[in-house]
CSV table of N, CA, C and O in Angstrom, one decimal:
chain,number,residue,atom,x,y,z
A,1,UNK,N,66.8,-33.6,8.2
A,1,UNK,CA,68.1,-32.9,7.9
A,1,UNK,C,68.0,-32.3,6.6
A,1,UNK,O,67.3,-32.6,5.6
A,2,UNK,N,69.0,-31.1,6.7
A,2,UNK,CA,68.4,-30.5,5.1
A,2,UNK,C,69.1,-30.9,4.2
A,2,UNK,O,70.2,-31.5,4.4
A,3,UNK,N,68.7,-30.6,2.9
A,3,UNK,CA,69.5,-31.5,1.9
A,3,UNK,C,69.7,-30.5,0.3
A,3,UNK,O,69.0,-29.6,0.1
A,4,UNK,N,70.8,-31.0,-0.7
A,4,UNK,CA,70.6,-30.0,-1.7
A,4,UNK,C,71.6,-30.7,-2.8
A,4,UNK,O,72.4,-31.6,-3.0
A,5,UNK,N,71.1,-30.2,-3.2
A,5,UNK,CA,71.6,-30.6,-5.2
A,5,UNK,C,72.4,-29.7,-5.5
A,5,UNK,O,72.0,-28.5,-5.2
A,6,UNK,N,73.6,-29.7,-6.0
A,6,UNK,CA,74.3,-28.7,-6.5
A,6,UNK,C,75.6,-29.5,-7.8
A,6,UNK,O,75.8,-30.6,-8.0
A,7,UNK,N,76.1,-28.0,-8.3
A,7,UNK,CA,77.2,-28.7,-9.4
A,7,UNK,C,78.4,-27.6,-9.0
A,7,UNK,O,78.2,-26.5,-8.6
A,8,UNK,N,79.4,-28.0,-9.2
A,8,UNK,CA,80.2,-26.8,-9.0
A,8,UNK,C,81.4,-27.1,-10.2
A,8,UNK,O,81.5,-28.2,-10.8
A,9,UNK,N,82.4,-26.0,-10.4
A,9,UNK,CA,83.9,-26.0,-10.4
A,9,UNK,C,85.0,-25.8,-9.6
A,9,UNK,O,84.9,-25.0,-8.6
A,10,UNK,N,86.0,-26.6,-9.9
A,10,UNK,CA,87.1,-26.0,-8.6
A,10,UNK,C,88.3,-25.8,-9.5
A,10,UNK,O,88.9,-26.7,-10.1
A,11,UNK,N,88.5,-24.6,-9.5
A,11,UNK,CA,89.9,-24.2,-9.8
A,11,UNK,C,90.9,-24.2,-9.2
A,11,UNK,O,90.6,-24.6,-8.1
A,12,UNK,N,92.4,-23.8,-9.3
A,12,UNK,CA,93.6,-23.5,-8.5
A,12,UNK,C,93.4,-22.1,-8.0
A,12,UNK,O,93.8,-21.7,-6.9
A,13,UNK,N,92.7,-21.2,-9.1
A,13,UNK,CA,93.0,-19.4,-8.7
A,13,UNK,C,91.9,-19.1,-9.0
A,13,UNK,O,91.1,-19.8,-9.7
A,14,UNK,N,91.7,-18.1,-8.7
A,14,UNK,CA,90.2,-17.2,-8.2
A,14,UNK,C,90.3,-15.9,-9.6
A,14,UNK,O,89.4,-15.1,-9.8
A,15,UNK,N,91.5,-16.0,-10.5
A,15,UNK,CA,91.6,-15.3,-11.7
A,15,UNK,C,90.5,-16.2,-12.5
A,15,UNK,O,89.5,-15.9,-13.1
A,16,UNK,N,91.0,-17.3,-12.5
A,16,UNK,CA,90.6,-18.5,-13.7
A,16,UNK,C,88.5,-17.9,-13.2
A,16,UNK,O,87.6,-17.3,-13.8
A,17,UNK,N,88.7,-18.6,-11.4
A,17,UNK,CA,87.4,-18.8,-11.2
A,17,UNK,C,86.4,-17.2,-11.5
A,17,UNK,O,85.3,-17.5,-11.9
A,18,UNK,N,86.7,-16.1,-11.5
A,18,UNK,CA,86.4,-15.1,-11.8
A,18,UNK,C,86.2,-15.1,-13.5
A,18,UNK,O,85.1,-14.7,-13.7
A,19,UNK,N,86.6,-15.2,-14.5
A,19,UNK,CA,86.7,-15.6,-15.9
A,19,UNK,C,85.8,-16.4,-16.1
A,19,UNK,O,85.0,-16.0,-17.0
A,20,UNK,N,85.6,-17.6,-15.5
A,20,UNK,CA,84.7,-18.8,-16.1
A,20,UNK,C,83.6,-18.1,-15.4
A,20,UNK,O,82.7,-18.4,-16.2
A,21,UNK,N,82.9,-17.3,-14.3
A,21,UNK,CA,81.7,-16.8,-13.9
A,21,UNK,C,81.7,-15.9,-14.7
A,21,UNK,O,80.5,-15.7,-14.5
A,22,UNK,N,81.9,-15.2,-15.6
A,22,UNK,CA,81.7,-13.7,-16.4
A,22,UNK,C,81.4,-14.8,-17.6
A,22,UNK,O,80.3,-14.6,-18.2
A,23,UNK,N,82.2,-15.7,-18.0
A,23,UNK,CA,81.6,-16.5,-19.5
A,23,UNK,C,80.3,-17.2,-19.3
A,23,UNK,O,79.6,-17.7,-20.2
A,24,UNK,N,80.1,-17.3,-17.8
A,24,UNK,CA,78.9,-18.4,-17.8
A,24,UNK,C,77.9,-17.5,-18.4
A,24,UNK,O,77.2,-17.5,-19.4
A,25,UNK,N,78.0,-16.5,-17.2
A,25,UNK,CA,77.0,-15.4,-16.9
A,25,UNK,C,76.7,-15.3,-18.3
A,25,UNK,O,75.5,-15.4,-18.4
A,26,UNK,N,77.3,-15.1,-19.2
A,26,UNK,CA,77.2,-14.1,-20.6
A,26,UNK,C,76.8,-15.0,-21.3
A,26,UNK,O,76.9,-14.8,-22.5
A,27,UNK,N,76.4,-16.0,-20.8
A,27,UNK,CA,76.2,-17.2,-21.9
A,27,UNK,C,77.2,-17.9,-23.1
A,27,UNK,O,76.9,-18.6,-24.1
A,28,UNK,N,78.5,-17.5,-22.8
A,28,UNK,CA,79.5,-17.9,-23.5
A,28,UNK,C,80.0,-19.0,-23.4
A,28,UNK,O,80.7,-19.5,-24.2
A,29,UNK,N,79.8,-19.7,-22.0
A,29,UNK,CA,80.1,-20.9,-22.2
A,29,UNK,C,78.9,-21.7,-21.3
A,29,UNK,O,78.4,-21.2,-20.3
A,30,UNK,N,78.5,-23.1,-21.7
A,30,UNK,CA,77.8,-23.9,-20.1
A,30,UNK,C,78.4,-24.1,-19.0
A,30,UNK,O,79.5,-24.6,-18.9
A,31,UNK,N,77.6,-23.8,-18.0
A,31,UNK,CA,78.1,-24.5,-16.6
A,31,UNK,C,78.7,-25.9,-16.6
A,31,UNK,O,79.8,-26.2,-16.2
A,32,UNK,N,77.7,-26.9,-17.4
A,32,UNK,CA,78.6,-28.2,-17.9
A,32,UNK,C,80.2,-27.8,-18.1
A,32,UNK,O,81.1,-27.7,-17.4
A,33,UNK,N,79.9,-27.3,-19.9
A,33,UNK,CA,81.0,-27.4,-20.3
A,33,UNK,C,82.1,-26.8,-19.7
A,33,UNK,O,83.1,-27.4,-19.6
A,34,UNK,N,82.1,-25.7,-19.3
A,34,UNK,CA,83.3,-25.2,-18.0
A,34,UNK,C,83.9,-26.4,-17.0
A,34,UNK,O,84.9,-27.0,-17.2
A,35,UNK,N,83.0,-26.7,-16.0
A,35,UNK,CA,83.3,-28.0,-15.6
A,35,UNK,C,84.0,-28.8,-16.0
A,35,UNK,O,85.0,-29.2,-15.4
A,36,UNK,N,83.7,-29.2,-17.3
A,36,UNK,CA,84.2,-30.7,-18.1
A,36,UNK,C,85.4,-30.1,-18.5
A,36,UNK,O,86.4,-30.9,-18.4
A,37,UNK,N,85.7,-28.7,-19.1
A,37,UNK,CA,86.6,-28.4,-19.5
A,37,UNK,C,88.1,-27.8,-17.9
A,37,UNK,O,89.2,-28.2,-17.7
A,38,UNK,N,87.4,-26.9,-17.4
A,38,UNK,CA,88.3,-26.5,-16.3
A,38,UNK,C,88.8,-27.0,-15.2
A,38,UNK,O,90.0,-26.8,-14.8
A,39,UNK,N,87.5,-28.0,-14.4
A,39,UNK,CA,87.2,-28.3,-13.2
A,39,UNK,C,88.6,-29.1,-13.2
A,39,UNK,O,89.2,-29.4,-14.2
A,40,UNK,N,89.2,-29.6,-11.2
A,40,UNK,CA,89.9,-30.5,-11.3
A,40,UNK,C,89.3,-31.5,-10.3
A,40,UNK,O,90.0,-32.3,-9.7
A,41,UNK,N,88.0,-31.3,-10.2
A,41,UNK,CA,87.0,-32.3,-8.9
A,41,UNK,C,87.1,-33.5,-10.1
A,41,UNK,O,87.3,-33.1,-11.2
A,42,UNK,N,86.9,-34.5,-9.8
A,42,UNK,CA,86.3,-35.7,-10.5
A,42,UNK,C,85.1,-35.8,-10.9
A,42,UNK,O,84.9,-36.5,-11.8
A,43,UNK,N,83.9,-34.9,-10.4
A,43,UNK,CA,82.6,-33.8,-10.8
A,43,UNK,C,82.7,-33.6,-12.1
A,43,UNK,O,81.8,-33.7,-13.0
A,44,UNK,N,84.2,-33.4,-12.4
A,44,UNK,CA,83.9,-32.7,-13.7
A,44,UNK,C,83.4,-33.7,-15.1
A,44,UNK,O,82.9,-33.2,-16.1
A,45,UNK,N,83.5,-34.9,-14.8
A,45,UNK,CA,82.9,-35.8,-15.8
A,45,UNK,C,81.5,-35.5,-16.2
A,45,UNK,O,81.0,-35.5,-17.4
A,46,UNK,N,80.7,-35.3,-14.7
A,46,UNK,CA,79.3,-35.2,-14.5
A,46,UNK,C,79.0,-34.1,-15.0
A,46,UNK,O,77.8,-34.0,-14.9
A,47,UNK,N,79.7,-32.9,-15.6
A,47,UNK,CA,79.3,-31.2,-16.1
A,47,UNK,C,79.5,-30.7,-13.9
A,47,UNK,O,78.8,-29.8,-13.3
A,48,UNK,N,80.2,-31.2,-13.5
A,48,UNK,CA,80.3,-30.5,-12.1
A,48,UNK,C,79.3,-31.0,-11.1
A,48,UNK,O,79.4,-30.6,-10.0
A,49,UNK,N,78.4,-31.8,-11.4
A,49,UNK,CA,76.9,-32.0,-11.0
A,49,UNK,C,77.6,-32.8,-9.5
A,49,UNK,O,78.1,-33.9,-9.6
A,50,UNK,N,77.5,-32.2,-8.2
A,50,UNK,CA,77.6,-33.3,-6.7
A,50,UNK,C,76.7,-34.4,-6.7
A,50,UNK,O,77.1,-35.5,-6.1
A,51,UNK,N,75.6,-34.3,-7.2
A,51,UNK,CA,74.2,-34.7,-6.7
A,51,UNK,C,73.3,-34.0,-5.2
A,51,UNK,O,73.3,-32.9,-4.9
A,52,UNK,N,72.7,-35.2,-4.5
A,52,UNK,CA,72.0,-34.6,-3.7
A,52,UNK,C,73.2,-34.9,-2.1
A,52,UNK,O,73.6,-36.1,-1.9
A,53,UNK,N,73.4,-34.2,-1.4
A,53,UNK,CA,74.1,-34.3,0.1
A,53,UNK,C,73.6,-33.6,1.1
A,53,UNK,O,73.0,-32.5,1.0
A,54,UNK,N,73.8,-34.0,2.2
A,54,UNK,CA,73.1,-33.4,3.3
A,54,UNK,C,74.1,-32.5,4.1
A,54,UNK,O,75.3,-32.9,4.4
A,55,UNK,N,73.6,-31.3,4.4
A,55,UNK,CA,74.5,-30.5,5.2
A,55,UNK,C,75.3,-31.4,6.5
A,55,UNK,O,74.9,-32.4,7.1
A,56,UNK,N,76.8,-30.3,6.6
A,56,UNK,CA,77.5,-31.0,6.8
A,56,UNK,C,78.9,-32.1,6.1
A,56,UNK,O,80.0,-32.3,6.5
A,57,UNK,N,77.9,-32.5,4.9
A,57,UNK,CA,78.8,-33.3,4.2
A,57,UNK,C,80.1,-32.3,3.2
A,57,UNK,O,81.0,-32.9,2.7
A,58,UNK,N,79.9,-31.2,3.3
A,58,UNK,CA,80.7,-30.5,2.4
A,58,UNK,C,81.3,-30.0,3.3
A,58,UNK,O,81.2,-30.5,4.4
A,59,UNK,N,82.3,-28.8,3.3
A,59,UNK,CA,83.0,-28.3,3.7
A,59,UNK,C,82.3,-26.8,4.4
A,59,UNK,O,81.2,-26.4,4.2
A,60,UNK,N,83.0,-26.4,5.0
A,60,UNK,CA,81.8,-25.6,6.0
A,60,UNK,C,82.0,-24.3,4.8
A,60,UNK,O,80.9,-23.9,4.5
A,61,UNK,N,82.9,-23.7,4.2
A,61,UNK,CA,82.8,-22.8,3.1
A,61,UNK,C,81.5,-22.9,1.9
A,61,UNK,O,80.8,-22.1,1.4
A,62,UNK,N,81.7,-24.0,1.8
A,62,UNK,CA,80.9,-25.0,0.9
A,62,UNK,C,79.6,-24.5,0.8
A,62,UNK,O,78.9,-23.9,0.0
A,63,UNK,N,79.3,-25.4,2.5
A,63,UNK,CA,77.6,-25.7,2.8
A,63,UNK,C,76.9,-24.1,3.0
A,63,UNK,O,75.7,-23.7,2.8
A,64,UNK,N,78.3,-23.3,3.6
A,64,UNK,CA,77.2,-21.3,4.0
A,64,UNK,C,76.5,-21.1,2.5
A,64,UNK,O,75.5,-20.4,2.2
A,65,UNK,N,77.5,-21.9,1.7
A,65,UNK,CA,76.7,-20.7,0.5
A,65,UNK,C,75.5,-21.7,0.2
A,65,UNK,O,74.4,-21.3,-0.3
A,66,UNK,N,75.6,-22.9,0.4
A,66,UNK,CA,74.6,-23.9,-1.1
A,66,UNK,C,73.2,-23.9,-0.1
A,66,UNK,O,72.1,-23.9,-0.6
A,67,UNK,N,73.3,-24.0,1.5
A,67,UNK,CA,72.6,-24.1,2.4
A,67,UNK,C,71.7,-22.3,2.5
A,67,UNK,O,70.5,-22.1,2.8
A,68,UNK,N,72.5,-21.6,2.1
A,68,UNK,CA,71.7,-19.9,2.2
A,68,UNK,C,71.6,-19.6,1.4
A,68,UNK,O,70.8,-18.6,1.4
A,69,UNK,N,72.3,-19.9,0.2
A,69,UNK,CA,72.1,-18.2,-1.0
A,69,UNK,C,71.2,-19.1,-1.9
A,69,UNK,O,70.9,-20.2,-1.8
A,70,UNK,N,70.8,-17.9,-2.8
A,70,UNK,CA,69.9,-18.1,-3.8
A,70,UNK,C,69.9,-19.7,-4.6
A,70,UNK,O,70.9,-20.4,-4.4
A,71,UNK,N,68.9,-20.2,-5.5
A,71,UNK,CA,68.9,-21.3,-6.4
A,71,UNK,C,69.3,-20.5,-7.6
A,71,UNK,O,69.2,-19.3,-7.5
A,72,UNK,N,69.7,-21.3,-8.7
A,72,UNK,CA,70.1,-21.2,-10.0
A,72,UNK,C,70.5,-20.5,-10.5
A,72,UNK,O,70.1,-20.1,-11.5
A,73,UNK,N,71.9,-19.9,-9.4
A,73,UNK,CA,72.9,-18.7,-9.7
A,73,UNK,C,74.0,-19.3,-9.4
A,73,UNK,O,74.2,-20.2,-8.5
A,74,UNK,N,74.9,-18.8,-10.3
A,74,UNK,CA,76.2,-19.5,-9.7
A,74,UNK,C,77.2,-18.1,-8.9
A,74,UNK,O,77.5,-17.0,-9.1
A,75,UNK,N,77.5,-19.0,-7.8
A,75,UNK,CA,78.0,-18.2,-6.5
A,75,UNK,C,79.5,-18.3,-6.6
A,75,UNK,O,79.9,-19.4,-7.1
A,76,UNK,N,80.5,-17.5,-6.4
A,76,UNK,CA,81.9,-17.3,-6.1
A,76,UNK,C,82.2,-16.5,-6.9
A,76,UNK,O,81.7,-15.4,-7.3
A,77,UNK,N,83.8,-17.3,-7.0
A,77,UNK,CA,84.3,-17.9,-6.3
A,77,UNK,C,84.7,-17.8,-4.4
A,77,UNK,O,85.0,-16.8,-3.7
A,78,UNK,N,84.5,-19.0,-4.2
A,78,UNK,CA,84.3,-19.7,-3.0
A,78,UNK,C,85.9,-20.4,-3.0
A,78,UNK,O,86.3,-21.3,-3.7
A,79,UNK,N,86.8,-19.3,-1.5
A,79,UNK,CA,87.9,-20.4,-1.3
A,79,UNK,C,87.6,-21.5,-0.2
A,79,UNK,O,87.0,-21.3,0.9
A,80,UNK,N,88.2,-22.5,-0.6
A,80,UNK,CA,88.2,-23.6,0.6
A,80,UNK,C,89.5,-24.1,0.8
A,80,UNK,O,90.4,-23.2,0.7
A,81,UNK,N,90.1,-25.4,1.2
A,81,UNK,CA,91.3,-25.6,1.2
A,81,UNK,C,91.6,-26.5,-0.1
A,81,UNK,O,92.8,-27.0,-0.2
A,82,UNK,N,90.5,-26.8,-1.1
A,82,UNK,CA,90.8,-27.5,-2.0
A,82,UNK,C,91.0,-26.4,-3.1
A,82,UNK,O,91.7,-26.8,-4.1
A,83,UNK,N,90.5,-25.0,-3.0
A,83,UNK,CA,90.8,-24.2,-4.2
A,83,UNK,C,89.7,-23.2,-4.5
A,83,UNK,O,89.1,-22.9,-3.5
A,84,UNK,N,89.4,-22.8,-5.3
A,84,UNK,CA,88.8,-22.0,-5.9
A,84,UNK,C,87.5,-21.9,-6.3
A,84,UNK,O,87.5,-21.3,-7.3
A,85,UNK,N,85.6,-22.6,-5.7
A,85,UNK,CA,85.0,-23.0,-6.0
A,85,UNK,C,83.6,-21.9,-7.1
A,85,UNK,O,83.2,-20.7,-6.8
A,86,UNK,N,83.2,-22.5,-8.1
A,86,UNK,CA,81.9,-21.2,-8.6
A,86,UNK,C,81.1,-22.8,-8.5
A,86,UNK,O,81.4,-23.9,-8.8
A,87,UNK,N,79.8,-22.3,-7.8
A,87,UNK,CA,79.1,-23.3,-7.4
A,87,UNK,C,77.2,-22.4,-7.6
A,87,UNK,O,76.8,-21.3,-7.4
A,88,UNK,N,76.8,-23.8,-8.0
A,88,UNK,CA,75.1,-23.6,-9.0
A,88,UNK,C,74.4,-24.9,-7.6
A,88,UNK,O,74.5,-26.0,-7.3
A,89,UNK,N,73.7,-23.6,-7.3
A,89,UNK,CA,72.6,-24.7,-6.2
A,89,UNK,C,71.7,-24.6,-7.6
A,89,UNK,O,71.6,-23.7,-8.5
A,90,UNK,N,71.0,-26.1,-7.6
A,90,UNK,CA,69.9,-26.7,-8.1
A,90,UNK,C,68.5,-27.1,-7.1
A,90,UNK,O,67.4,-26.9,-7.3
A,91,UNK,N,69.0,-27.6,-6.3
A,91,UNK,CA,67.6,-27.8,-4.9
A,91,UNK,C,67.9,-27.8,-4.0
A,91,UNK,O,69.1,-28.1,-3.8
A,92,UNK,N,67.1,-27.4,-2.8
A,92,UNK,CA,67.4,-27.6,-1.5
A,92,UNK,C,65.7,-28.0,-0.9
A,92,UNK,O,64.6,-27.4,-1.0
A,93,UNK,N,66.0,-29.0,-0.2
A,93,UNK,CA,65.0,-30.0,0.3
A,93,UNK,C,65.4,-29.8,2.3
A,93,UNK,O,64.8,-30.4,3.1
């Protein structure tokens, strides 16, 4: 079964989540620290970090991007029914 590491944020709005991808990008802020600072997952303790999960376990919005798109880019915002996701694949096994 396949499997993958990832960290994300989840915001309420896709303004915020669009903002915090332009500061990452620019190196103005860390992926951690965004997380620790924005996020409202319980993740956010961890700098956003999921750990390792096997497809499936996420939400089907979730898994198209961490399951297909590139490693060590952060992708979104991503809506789901929890909110607003910018999500950093780290591995996929």
């Amino acid at each position: 079964m396949a499997k993958a590491t990832a960290r994300h944020i989840l915001v309420n709005n896709e303004k915020l989540a669009r903002k915090l991808k332009k500061e990452i990008i620019k190196n103005e802020i860390t992926f951690e620290k965004a997380a620790k600072k924005f996020s409202k997952c319980p993740s956010k303790k961890s700098g956003g970090n999921l750990g390792t999960f096997s497809k499936g376990e996420m939400v089907k919005e979730f898994d198209n991007i961490v399951f297909k798109e590139d490693l060590h880019r952060v992708h979104g915002p991503i809506r789901t029914e929890f909110g607003f996701h910018l999500i950093e694949i780290l591995a996929r096994y």
